[in-house]
Amino acid sequence: MESTSRPTRAYLSFIAVALAFFVVPGIVGAALSGSTATVTMLVLLPVMALALGMLDGRLFRYTLSFPLIAAFMFWLSTEMYYNTGTWIYAVEIVLLAWLGSWLTGRKA
């Protein structure tokens, strides 16, 4: 029977999602003008969600918990960086992170 607990290196995906949703928007917002930063984040959000899901699937296994945690972290970041209506992108984060995890993860 396979262990369901995460090995230490599998927690790197949580560090990566925190950086992606709390640090990257701040850097993009500081480096670019308002409209350019908005378009950049609209492109980066789905790319980061898919890539982070793939990373978690590779480091740990296929799971739904990581996409839900990633969406929660994004939702928290909306309070810091985005307009109030952008919380809806959390649905996109869940779906793309789940897809990435499904594509690369070991099936339990």
PDB file of N, CA and C in Angstrom:
ATOM      1  N   MET A   1       0.845  -1.184   0.000  1.00  0.00           N
ATOM      2  CA  MET A   1       0.000   0.000   0.000  1.00  0.00           C
ATOM      3  C   MET A   1       0.886   1.241   0.000  1.00  0.00           C
ATOM      4  N   GLU A   2       0.553   2.189  -0.846  1.00  0.00           N
ATOM      5  CA  GLU A   2       1.342   3.404  -0.989  1.00  0.00           C
ATOM      6  C   GLU A   2       0.985   4.410   0.100  1.00  0.00           C
ATOM      7  N   SER A   3       2.007   5.061   0.632  1.00  0.00           N
ATOM      8  CA  SER A   3       1.796   6.083   1.649  1.00  0.00           C
ATOM      9  C   SER A   3       1.136   7.314   1.025  1.00  0.00           C
ATOM     10  N   THR A   4       0.198   7.903   1.744  1.00  0.00           N
ATOM     11  CA  THR A   4      -0.481   9.093   1.230  1.00  0.00           C
ATOM     12  C   THR A   4       0.112  10.378   1.791  1.00  0.00           C
ATOM     13  N   SER A   5       1.093  10.272   2.686  1.00  0.00           N
ATOM     14  CA  SER A   5       1.694  11.493   3.218  1.00  0.00           C
ATOM     15  C   SER A   5       2.713  12.050   2.234  1.00  0.00           C
ATOM     16  N   ARG A   6       2.838  13.346   2.230  1.00  0.00           N
ATOM     17  CA  ARG A   6       3.740  14.026   1.295  1.00  0.00           C
ATOM     18  C   ARG A   6       5.181  13.885   1.760  1.00  0.00           C
ATOM     19  N   PRO A   7       6.081  13.566   0.831  1.00  0.00           N
ATOM     20  CA  PRO A   7       7.503  13.667   1.174  1.00  0.00           C
ATOM     21  C   PRO A   7       7.872  15.146   1.292  1.00  0.00           C
ATOM     22  N   THR A   8       8.963  15.426   1.942  1.00  0.00           N
ATOM     23  CA  THR A   8       9.352  16.815   2.194  1.00  0.00           C
ATOM     24  C   THR A   8       9.457  17.629   0.916  1.00  0.00           C
ATOM     25  N   ARG A   9      10.036  17.073  -0.131  1.00  0.00           N
ATOM     26  CA  ARG A   9      10.217  17.828  -1.373  1.00  0.00           C
ATOM     27  C   ARG A   9       8.887  18.171  -2.042  1.00  0.00           C
ATOM     28  N   ALA A  10       7.833  17.443  -1.734  1.00  0.00           N
ATOM     29  CA  ALA A  10       6.526  17.710  -2.340  1.00  0.00           C
ATOM     30  C   ALA A  10       5.919  19.014  -1.826  1.00  0.00           C
ATOM     31  N   TYR A  11       6.421  19.519  -0.705  1.00  0.00           N
ATOM     32  CA  TYR A  11       5.919  20.793  -0.189  1.00  0.00           C
ATOM     33  C   TYR A  11       6.461  21.984  -0.972  1.00  0.00           C
ATOM     34  N   LEU A  12       7.412  21.747  -1.864  1.00  0.00           N
ATOM     35  CA  LEU A  12       7.927  22.820  -2.715  1.00  0.00           C
ATOM     36  C   LEU A  12       6.824  23.427  -3.573  1.00  0.00           C
ATOM     37  N   SER A  13       5.842  22.626  -3.948  1.00  0.00           N
ATOM     38  CA  SER A  13       4.750  23.152  -4.772  1.00  0.00           C
ATOM     39  C   SER A  13       3.928  24.190  -4.011  1.00  0.00           C
ATOM     40  N   PHE A  14       3.812  24.048  -2.694  1.00  0.00           N
ATOM     41  CA  PHE A  14       3.081  25.045  -1.906  1.00  0.00           C
ATOM     42  C   PHE A  14       3.874  26.347  -1.801  1.00  0.00           C
ATOM     43  N   ILE A  15       5.193  26.232  -1.700  1.00  0.00           N
ATOM     44  CA  ILE A  15       6.039  27.428  -1.701  1.00  0.00           C
ATOM     45  C   ILE A  15       5.931  28.124  -3.051  1.00  0.00           C
ATOM     46  N   ALA A  16       5.940  27.334  -4.115  1.00  0.00           N
ATOM     47  CA  ALA A  16       5.842  27.903  -5.467  1.00  0.00           C
ATOM     48  C   ALA A  16       4.508  28.612  -5.681  1.00  0.00           C
ATOM     49  N   VAL A  17       3.417  28.047  -5.183  1.00  0.00           N
ATOM     50  CA  VAL A  17       2.111  28.692  -5.368  1.00  0.00           C
ATOM     51  C   VAL A  17       2.022  29.978  -4.545  1.00  0.00           C
ATOM     52  N   ALA A  18       2.621  29.992  -3.371  1.00  0.00           N
ATOM     53  CA  ALA A  18       2.637  31.223  -2.577  1.00  0.00           C
ATOM     54  C   ALA A  18       3.433  32.311  -3.292  1.00  0.00           C
ATOM     55  N   LEU A  19       4.571  31.949  -3.854  1.00  0.00           N
ATOM     56  CA  LEU A  19       5.360  32.920  -4.619  1.00  0.00           C
ATOM     57  C   LEU A  19       4.591  33.401  -5.844  1.00  0.00           C
ATOM     58  N   ALA A  20       3.939  32.471  -6.533  1.00  0.00           N
ATOM     59  CA  ALA A  20       3.227  32.815  -7.765  1.00  0.00           C
ATOM     60  C   ALA A  20       2.071  33.775  -7.511  1.00  0.00           C
ATOM     61  N   PHE A  21       1.353  33.593  -6.432  1.00  0.00           N
ATOM     62  CA  PHE A  21       0.159  34.398  -6.206  1.00  0.00           C
ATOM     63  C   PHE A  21       0.362  35.584  -5.271  1.00  0.00           C
ATOM     64  N   PHE A  22       1.449  35.594  -4.497  1.00  0.00           N
ATOM     65  CA  PHE A  22       1.685  36.716  -3.592  1.00  0.00           C
ATOM     66  C   PHE A  22       2.861  37.596  -4.000  1.00  0.00           C
ATOM     67  N   VAL A  23       3.858  37.037  -4.671  1.00  0.00           N
ATOM     68  CA  VAL A  23       5.046  37.813  -5.028  1.00  0.00           C
ATOM     69  C   VAL A  23       5.004  38.274  -6.484  1.00  0.00           C
ATOM     70  N   VAL A  24       4.678  37.370  -7.399  1.00  0.00           N
ATOM     71  CA  VAL A  24       4.680  37.707  -8.828  1.00  0.00           C
ATOM     72  C   VAL A  24       3.762  38.889  -9.152  1.00  0.00           C
ATOM     73  N   PRO A  25       2.523  38.942  -8.651  1.00  0.00           N
ATOM     74  CA  PRO A  25       1.681  40.105  -8.981  1.00  0.00           C
ATOM     75  C   PRO A  25       2.270  41.429  -8.490  1.00  0.00           C
ATOM     76  N   GLY A  26       2.924  41.411  -7.351  1.00  0.00           N
ATOM     77  CA  GLY A  26       3.554  42.626  -6.853  1.00  0.00           C
ATOM     78  C   GLY A  26       4.688  43.088  -7.744  1.00  0.00           C
ATOM     79  N   ILE A  27       5.490  42.139  -8.206  1.00  0.00           N
ATOM     80  CA  ILE A  27       6.599  42.474  -9.101  1.00  0.00           C
ATOM     81  C   ILE A  27       6.069  42.978 -10.440  1.00  0.00           C
ATOM     82  N   VAL A  28       5.071  42.278 -10.983  1.00  0.00           N
ATOM     83  CA  VAL A  28       4.490  42.693 -12.267  1.00  0.00           C
ATOM     84  C   VAL A  28       3.852  44.072 -12.136  1.00  0.00           C
ATOM     85  N   GLY A  29       3.132  44.304 -11.058  1.00  0.00           N
ATOM     86  CA  GLY A  29       2.486  45.596 -10.853  1.00  0.00           C
ATOM     87  C   GLY A  29       3.474  46.736 -10.691  1.00  0.00           C
ATOM     88  N   ALA A  30       4.602  46.455 -10.061  1.00  0.00           N
ATOM     89  CA  ALA A  30       5.619  47.493  -9.876  1.00  0.00           C
ATOM     90  C   ALA A  30       6.417  47.745 -11.149  1.00  0.00           C
ATOM     91  N   ALA A  31       6.586  46.714 -11.959  1.00  0.00           N
ATOM     92  CA  ALA A  31       7.442  46.827 -13.141  1.00  0.00           C
ATOM     93  C   ALA A  31       6.716  47.351 -14.376  1.00  0.00           C
ATOM     94  N   LEU A  32       5.405  47.153 -14.448  1.00  0.00           N
ATOM     95  CA  LEU A  32       4.669  47.505 -15.662  1.00  0.00           C
ATOM     96  C   LEU A  32       3.591  48.541 -15.366  1.00  0.00           C
ATOM     97  N   SER A  33       3.111  49.196 -16.416  1.00  0.00           N
ATOM     98  CA  SER A  33       2.001  50.140 -16.252  1.00  0.00           C
ATOM     99  C   SER A  33       0.720  49.366 -15.941  1.00  0.00           C
ATOM    100  N   GLY A  34      -0.311  50.057 -15.512  1.00  0.00           N
ATOM    101  CA  GLY A  34      -1.550  49.406 -15.076  1.00  0.00           C
ATOM    102  C   GLY A  34      -2.173  48.482 -16.092  1.00  0.00           C
ATOM    103  N   SER A  35      -2.400  48.959 -17.311  1.00  0.00           N
ATOM    104  CA  SER A  35      -3.062  48.117 -18.311  1.00  0.00           C
ATOM    105  C   SER A  35      -2.158  46.977 -18.774  1.00  0.00           C
ATOM    106  N   THR A  36      -0.872  47.230 -18.879  1.00  0.00           N
ATOM    107  CA  THR A  36       0.061  46.173 -19.275  1.00  0.00           C
ATOM    108  C   THR A  36       0.165  45.114 -18.184  1.00  0.00           C
ATOM    109  N   ALA A  37       0.182  45.546 -16.932  1.00  0.00           N
ATOM    110  CA  ALA A  37       0.235  44.599 -15.819  1.00  0.00           C
ATOM    111  C   ALA A  37      -1.020  43.734 -15.783  1.00  0.00           C
ATOM    112  N   THR A  38      -2.170  44.333 -16.078  1.00  0.00           N
ATOM    113  CA  THR A  38      -3.421  43.576 -16.095  1.00  0.00           C
ATOM    114  C   THR A  38      -3.391  42.487 -17.152  1.00  0.00           C
ATOM    115  N   VAL A  39      -3.004  42.843 -18.356  1.00  0.00           N
ATOM    116  CA  VAL A  39      -2.935  41.857 -19.441  1.00  0.00           C
ATOM    117  C   VAL A  39      -1.902  40.786 -19.116  1.00  0.00           C
ATOM    118  N   THR A  40      -0.775  41.190 -18.577  1.00  0.00           N
ATOM    119  CA  THR A  40       0.269  40.228 -18.218  1.00  0.00           C
ATOM    120  C   THR A  40      -0.245  39.230 -17.191  1.00  0.00           C
ATOM    121  N   MET A  41      -0.948  39.707 -16.176  1.00  0.00           N
ATOM    122  CA  MET A  41      -1.471  38.798 -15.155  1.00  0.00           C
ATOM    123  C   MET A  41      -2.583  37.913 -15.712  1.00  0.00           C
ATOM    124  N   LEU A  42      -3.375  38.427 -16.652  1.00  0.00           N
ATOM    125  CA  LEU A  42      -4.406  37.585 -17.270  1.00  0.00           C
ATOM    126  C   LEU A  42      -3.788  36.444 -18.072  1.00  0.00           C
ATOM    127  N   VAL A  43      -2.596  36.642 -18.578  1.00  0.00           N
ATOM    128  CA  VAL A  43      -1.882  35.569 -19.280  1.00  0.00           C
ATOM    129  C   VAL A  43      -1.161  34.671 -18.276  1.00  0.00           C
ATOM    130  N   LEU A  44      -0.519  35.280 -17.277  1.00  0.00           N
ATOM    131  CA  LEU A  44       0.271  34.504 -16.323  1.00  0.00           C
ATOM    132  C   LEU A  44      -0.574  33.622 -15.406  1.00  0.00           C
ATOM    133  N   LEU A  45      -1.748  34.081 -15.003  1.00  0.00           N
ATOM    134  CA  LEU A  45      -2.556  33.296 -14.062  1.00  0.00           C
ATOM    135  C   LEU A  45      -2.864  31.888 -14.562  1.00  0.00           C
ATOM    136  N   PRO A  46      -3.409  31.714 -15.766  1.00  0.00           N
ATOM    137  CA  PRO A  46      -3.669  30.344 -16.210  1.00  0.00           C
ATOM    138  C   PRO A  46      -2.388  29.544 -16.442  1.00  0.00           C
ATOM    139  N   VAL A  47      -1.353  30.207 -16.939  1.00  0.00           N
ATOM    140  CA  VAL A  47      -0.082  29.506 -17.168  1.00  0.00           C
ATOM    141  C   VAL A  47       0.500  29.029 -15.840  1.00  0.00           C
ATOM    142  N   MET A  48       0.491  29.907 -14.833  1.00  0.00           N
ATOM    143  CA  MET A  48       1.022  29.521 -13.520  1.00  0.00           C
ATOM    144  C   MET A  48       0.183  28.417 -12.888  1.00  0.00           C
ATOM    145  N   ALA A  49      -1.129  28.495 -13.012  1.00  0.00           N
ATOM    146  CA  ALA A  49      -1.989  27.469 -12.422  1.00  0.00           C
ATOM    147  C   ALA A  49      -1.718  26.104 -13.035  1.00  0.00           C
ATOM    148  N   LEU A  50      -1.632  26.044 -14.353  1.00  0.00           N
ATOM    149  CA  LEU A  50      -1.356  24.775 -15.024  1.00  0.00           C
ATOM    150  C   LEU A  50       0.032  24.260 -14.661  1.00  0.00           C
ATOM    151  N   ALA A  51       1.026  25.134 -14.697  1.00  0.00           N
ATOM    152  CA  ALA A  51       2.401  24.726 -14.384  1.00  0.00           C
ATOM    153  C   ALA A  51       2.532  24.266 -12.935  1.00  0.00           C
ATOM    154  N   LEU A  52       1.875  24.957 -12.017  1.00  0.00           N
ATOM    155  CA  LEU A  52       1.953  24.565 -10.611  1.00  0.00           C
ATOM    156  C   LEU A  52       1.236  23.242 -10.361  1.00  0.00           C
ATOM    157  N   GLY A  53       0.120  23.024 -11.039  1.00  0.00           N
ATOM    158  CA  GLY A  53      -0.552  21.732 -10.936  1.00  0.00           C
ATOM    159  C   GLY A  53       0.321  20.609 -11.463  1.00  0.00           C
ATOM    160  N   MET A  54       1.008  20.871 -12.568  1.00  0.00           N
ATOM    161  CA  MET A  54       1.921  19.870 -13.124  1.00  0.00           C
ATOM    162  C   MET A  54       3.086  19.610 -12.166  1.00  0.00           C
ATOM    163  N   LEU A  55       3.597  20.661 -11.546  1.00  0.00           N
ATOM    164  CA  LEU A  55       4.682  20.507 -10.578  1.00  0.00           C
ATOM    165  C   LEU A  55       4.234  19.658  -9.400  1.00  0.00           C
ATOM    166  N   ASP A  56       3.060  19.954  -8.858  1.00  0.00           N
ATOM    167  CA  ASP A  56       2.577  19.177  -7.721  1.00  0.00           C
ATOM    168  C   ASP A  56       2.302  17.730  -8.109  1.00  0.00           C
ATOM    169  N   GLY A  57       1.738  17.526  -9.291  1.00  0.00           N
ATOM    170  CA  GLY A  57       1.508  16.158  -9.747  1.00  0.00           C
ATOM    171  C   GLY A  57       2.800  15.380  -9.886  1.00  0.00           C
ATOM    172  N   ARG A  58       3.835  16.038 -10.362  1.00  0.00           N
ATOM    173  CA  ARG A  58       5.135  15.387 -10.538  1.00  0.00           C
ATOM    174  C   ARG A  58       5.801  15.118  -9.190  1.00  0.00           C
ATOM    175  N   LEU A  59       5.752  16.099  -8.278  1.00  0.00           N
ATOM    176  CA  LEU A  59       6.426  15.944  -6.988  1.00  0.00           C
ATOM    177  C   LEU A  59       5.678  15.030  -6.033  1.00  0.00           C
ATOM    178  N   PHE A  60       4.349  15.003  -6.118  1.00  0.00           N
ATOM    179  CA  PHE A  60       3.574  14.197  -5.176  1.00  0.00           C
ATOM    180  C   PHE A  60       2.741  13.169  -5.926  1.00  0.00           C
ATOM    181  N   ARG A  61       1.557  13.526  -6.310  1.00  0.00           N
ATOM    182  CA  ARG A  61       0.680  12.640  -7.079  1.00  0.00           C
ATOM    183  C   ARG A  61      -0.552  13.438  -7.491  1.00  0.00           C
ATOM    184  N   TYR A  62      -1.396  12.823  -8.274  1.00  0.00           N
ATOM    185  CA  TYR A  62      -2.660  13.435  -8.694  1.00  0.00           C
ATOM    186  C   TYR A  62      -3.552  13.586  -7.467  1.00  0.00           C
ATOM    187  N   THR A  63      -3.996  14.806  -7.208  1.00  0.00           N
ATOM    188  CA  THR A  63      -4.834  15.071  -6.051  1.00  0.00           C
ATOM    189  C   THR A  63      -5.668  16.325  -6.293  1.00  0.00           C
ATOM    190  N   LEU A  64      -6.777  16.444  -5.627  1.00  0.00           N
ATOM    191  CA  LEU A  64      -7.607  17.641  -5.735  1.00  0.00           C
ATOM    192  C   LEU A  64      -7.284  18.651  -4.637  1.00  0.00           C
ATOM    193  N   SER A  65      -6.596  18.223  -3.598  1.00  0.00           N
ATOM    194  CA  SER A  65      -6.310  19.144  -2.497  1.00  0.00           C
ATOM    195  C   SER A  65      -5.409  20.297  -2.927  1.00  0.00           C
ATOM    196  N   PHE A  66      -4.404  20.030  -3.744  1.00  0.00           N
ATOM    197  CA  PHE A  66      -3.516  21.112  -4.173  1.00  0.00           C
ATOM    198  C   PHE A  66      -4.259  22.165  -4.989  1.00  0.00           C
ATOM    199  N   PRO A  67      -5.060  21.804  -5.998  1.00  0.00           N
ATOM    200  CA  PRO A  67      -5.794  22.843  -6.726  1.00  0.00           C
ATOM    201  C   PRO A  67      -6.708  23.681  -5.828  1.00  0.00           C
ATOM    202  N   LEU A  68      -7.326  23.061  -4.847  1.00  0.00           N
ATOM    203  CA  LEU A  68      -8.191  23.812  -3.933  1.00  0.00           C
ATOM    204  C   LEU A  68      -7.385  24.769  -3.060  1.00  0.00           C
ATOM    205  N   ILE A  69      -6.233  24.318  -2.586  1.00  0.00           N
ATOM    206  CA  ILE A  69      -5.367  25.187  -1.784  1.00  0.00           C
ATOM    207  C   ILE A  69      -4.821  26.322  -2.642  1.00  0.00           C
ATOM    208  N   ALA A  70      -4.445  26.023  -3.886  1.00  0.00           N
ATOM    209  CA  ALA A  70      -3.949  27.056  -4.801  1.00  0.00           C
ATOM    210  C   ALA A  70      -5.031  28.109  -5.050  1.00  0.00           C
ATOM    211  N   ALA A  71      -6.265  27.676  -5.252  1.00  0.00           N
ATOM    212  CA  ALA A  71      -7.362  28.625  -5.471  1.00  0.00           C
ATOM    213  C   ALA A  71      -7.608  29.470  -4.227  1.00  0.00           C
ATOM    214  N   PHE A  72      -7.496  28.854  -3.064  1.00  0.00           N
ATOM    215  CA  PHE A  72      -7.659  29.613  -1.819  1.00  0.00           C
ATOM    216  C   PHE A  72      -6.562  30.667  -1.686  1.00  0.00           C
ATOM    217  N   MET A  73      -5.327  30.287  -2.015  1.00  0.00           N
ATOM    218  CA  MET A  73      -4.228  31.261  -1.959  1.00  0.00           C
ATOM    219  C   MET A  73      -4.453  32.391  -2.967  1.00  0.00           C
ATOM    220  N   PHE A  74      -4.958  32.055  -4.151  1.00  0.00           N
ATOM    221  CA  PHE A  74      -5.275  33.105  -5.122  1.00  0.00           C
ATOM    222  C   PHE A  74      -6.361  34.015  -4.574  1.00  0.00           C
ATOM    223  N   TRP A  75      -7.388  33.421  -3.978  1.00  0.00           N
ATOM    224  CA  TRP A  75      -8.473  34.215  -3.414  1.00  0.00           C
ATOM    225  C   TRP A  75      -7.933  35.178  -2.353  1.00  0.00           C
ATOM    226  N   LEU A  76      -6.999  34.714  -1.530  1.00  0.00           N
ATOM    227  CA  LEU A  76      -6.376  35.604  -0.550  1.00  0.00           C
ATOM    228  C   LEU A  76      -5.606  36.728  -1.233  1.00  0.00           C
ATOM    229  N   SER A  77      -4.947  36.406  -2.334  1.00  0.00           N
ATOM    230  CA  SER A  77      -4.165  37.435  -3.037  1.00  0.00           C
ATOM    231  C   SER A  77      -5.057  38.477  -3.715  1.00  0.00           C
ATOM    232  N   THR A  78      -6.319  38.134  -3.975  1.00  0.00           N
ATOM    233  CA  THR A  78      -7.220  39.126  -4.574  1.00  0.00           C
ATOM    234  C   THR A  78      -7.439  40.302  -3.629  1.00  0.00           C
ATOM    235  N   GLU A  79      -7.354  40.064  -2.343  1.00  0.00           N
ATOM    236  CA  GLU A  79      -7.500  41.149  -1.372  1.00  0.00           C
ATOM    237  C   GLU A  79      -6.324  42.117  -1.436  1.00  0.00           C
ATOM    238  N   MET A  80      -5.170  41.626  -1.866  1.00  0.00           N
ATOM    239  CA  MET A  80      -3.965  42.455  -1.906  1.00  0.00           C
ATOM    240  C   MET A  80      -3.784  43.179  -3.238  1.00  0.00           C
ATOM    241  N   TYR A  81      -4.101  42.512  -4.346  1.00  0.00           N
ATOM    242  CA  TYR A  81      -3.685  43.010  -5.647  1.00  0.00           C
ATOM    243  C   TYR A  81      -4.801  43.322  -6.639  1.00  0.00           C
ATOM    244  N   TYR A  82      -5.938  42.674  -6.538  1.00  0.00           N
ATOM    245  CA  TYR A  82      -6.904  42.712  -7.627  1.00  0.00           C
ATOM    246  C   TYR A  82      -8.192  43.420  -7.228  1.00  0.00           C
ATOM    247  N   ASN A  83      -9.028  43.684  -8.236  1.00  0.00           N
ATOM    248  CA  ASN A  83     -10.361  44.235  -7.999  1.00  0.00           C
ATOM    249  C   ASN A  83     -11.236  43.174  -7.344  1.00  0.00           C
ATOM    250  N   THR A  84     -12.348  43.595  -6.770  1.00  0.00           N
ATOM    251  CA  THR A  84     -13.191  42.666  -6.013  1.00  0.00           C
ATOM    252  C   THR A  84     -13.798  41.561  -6.862  1.00  0.00           C
ATOM    253  N   GLY A  85     -14.019  41.789  -8.147  1.00  0.00           N
ATOM    254  CA  GLY A  85     -14.648  40.777  -8.991  1.00  0.00           C
ATOM    255  C   GLY A  85     -13.723  39.694  -9.499  1.00  0.00           C
ATOM    256  N   THR A  86     -12.439  39.815  -9.219  1.00  0.00           N
ATOM    257  CA  THR A  86     -11.493  38.839  -9.775  1.00  0.00           C
ATOM    258  C   THR A  86     -11.439  37.533  -8.996  1.00  0.00           C
ATOM    259  N   TRP A  87     -12.169  37.424  -7.900  1.00  0.00           N
ATOM    260  CA  TRP A  87     -12.191  36.168  -7.156  1.00  0.00           C
ATOM    261  C   TRP A  87     -12.696  35.024  -8.033  1.00  0.00           C
ATOM    262  N   ILE A  88     -13.479  35.340  -9.072  1.00  0.00           N
ATOM    263  CA  ILE A  88     -14.039  34.307  -9.942  1.00  0.00           C
ATOM    264  C   ILE A  88     -12.947  33.526 -10.665  1.00  0.00           C
ATOM    265  N   TYR A  89     -11.783  34.140 -10.828  1.00  0.00           N
ATOM    266  CA  TYR A  89     -10.672  33.431 -11.463  1.00  0.00           C
ATOM    267  C   TYR A  89     -10.184  32.257 -10.615  1.00  0.00           C
ATOM    268  N   ALA A  90     -10.601  32.192  -9.368  1.00  0.00           N
ATOM    269  CA  ALA A  90     -10.243  31.048  -8.526  1.00  0.00           C
ATOM    270  C   ALA A  90     -10.784  29.752  -9.124  1.00  0.00           C
ATOM    271  N   VAL A  91     -11.920  29.823  -9.805  1.00  0.00           N
ATOM    272  CA  VAL A  91     -12.476  28.637 -10.478  1.00  0.00           C
ATOM    273  C   VAL A  91     -11.520  28.174 -11.574  1.00  0.00           C
ATOM    274  N   GLU A  92     -10.999  29.120 -12.344  1.00  0.00           N
ATOM    275  CA  GLU A  92     -10.025  28.800 -13.384  1.00  0.00           C
ATOM    276  C   GLU A  92      -8.763  28.188 -12.770  1.00  0.00           C
ATOM    277  N   ILE A  93      -8.342  28.713 -11.633  1.00  0.00           N
ATOM    278  CA  ILE A  93      -7.149  28.197 -10.956  1.00  0.00           C
ATOM    279  C   ILE A  93      -7.370  26.739 -10.564  1.00  0.00           C
ATOM    280  N   VAL A  94      -8.530  26.431  -9.983  1.00  0.00           N
ATOM    281  CA  VAL A  94      -8.830  25.049  -9.587  1.00  0.00           C
ATOM    282  C   VAL A  94      -8.798  24.124 -10.796  1.00  0.00           C
ATOM    283  N   LEU A  95      -9.484  24.516 -11.856  1.00  0.00           N
ATOM    284  CA  LEU A  95      -9.581  23.641 -13.028  1.00  0.00           C
ATOM    285  C   LEU A  95      -8.230  23.410 -13.695  1.00  0.00           C
ATOM    286  N   LEU A  96      -7.451  24.462 -13.868  1.00  0.00           N
ATOM    287  CA  LEU A  96      -6.159  24.303 -14.536  1.00  0.00           C
ATOM    288  C   LEU A  96      -5.131  23.604 -13.653  1.00  0.00           C
ATOM    289  N   ALA A  97      -5.122  23.888 -12.358  1.00  0.00           N
ATOM    290  CA  ALA A  97      -4.205  23.178 -11.459  1.00  0.00           C
ATOM    291  C   ALA A  97      -4.593  21.703 -11.373  1.00  0.00           C
ATOM    292  N   TRP A  98      -5.885  21.422 -11.367  1.00  0.00           N
ATOM    293  CA  TRP A  98      -6.341  20.031 -11.360  1.00  0.00           C
ATOM    294  C   TRP A  98      -5.921  19.323 -12.649  1.00  0.00           C
ATOM    295  N   LEU A  99      -6.085  19.997 -13.792  1.00  0.00           N
ATOM    296  CA  LEU A  99      -5.676  19.423 -15.072  1.00  0.00           C
ATOM    297  C   LEU A  99      -4.177  19.140 -15.085  1.00  0.00           C
ATOM    298  N   GLY A 100      -3.382  20.086 -14.613  1.00  0.00           N
ATOM    299  CA  GLY A 100      -1.937  19.876 -14.558  1.00  0.00           C
ATOM    300  C   GLY A 100      -1.564  18.719 -13.660  1.00  0.00           C
ATOM    301  N   SER A 101      -2.213  18.617 -12.524  1.00  0.00           N
ATOM    302  CA  SER A 101      -1.960  17.509 -11.605  1.00  0.00           C
ATOM    303  C   SER A 101      -2.362  16.182 -12.240  1.00  0.00           C
ATOM    304  N   TRP A 102      -3.462  16.190 -12.948  1.00  0.00           N
ATOM    305  CA  TRP A 102      -3.940  14.970 -13.616  1.00  0.00           C
ATOM    306  C   TRP A 102      -2.990  14.545 -14.732  1.00  0.00           C
ATOM    307  N   LEU A 103      -2.454  15.523 -15.473  1.00  0.00           N
ATOM    308  CA  LEU A 103      -1.577  15.206 -16.598  1.00  0.00           C
ATOM    309  C   LEU A 103      -0.255  14.587 -16.165  1.00  0.00           C
ATOM    310  N   THR A 104       0.305  15.053 -15.066  1.00  0.00           N
ATOM    311  CA  THR A 104       1.646  14.595 -14.683  1.00  0.00           C
ATOM    312  C   THR A 104       1.677  13.728 -13.441  1.00  0.00           C
ATOM    313  N   GLY A 105       0.592  13.660 -12.705  1.00  0.00           N
ATOM    314  CA  GLY A 105       0.623  12.980 -11.418  1.00  0.00           C
ATOM    315  C   GLY A 105       0.490  11.475 -11.518  1.00  0.00           C
ATOM    316  N   ARG A 106       1.073  10.839 -10.525  1.00  0.00           N
ATOM    317  CA  ARG A 106       0.878   9.399 -10.373  1.00  0.00           C
ATOM    318  C   ARG A 106      -0.533   9.191  -9.847  1.00  0.00           C
ATOM    319  N   LYS A 107      -1.222   8.244 -10.393  1.00  0.00           N
ATOM    320  CA  LYS A 107      -2.587   7.966  -9.940  1.00  0.00           C
ATOM    321  C   LYS A 107      -2.507   7.069  -8.709  1.00  0.00           C
ATOM    322  N   ALA A 108      -3.164   7.487  -7.632  1.00  0.00           N
ATOM    323  CA  ALA A 108      -3.108   6.723  -6.380  1.00  0.00           C
ATOM    324  C   ALA A 108      -4.027   5.528  -6.432  1.00  0.00           C
TER     325      ALA A 108
END
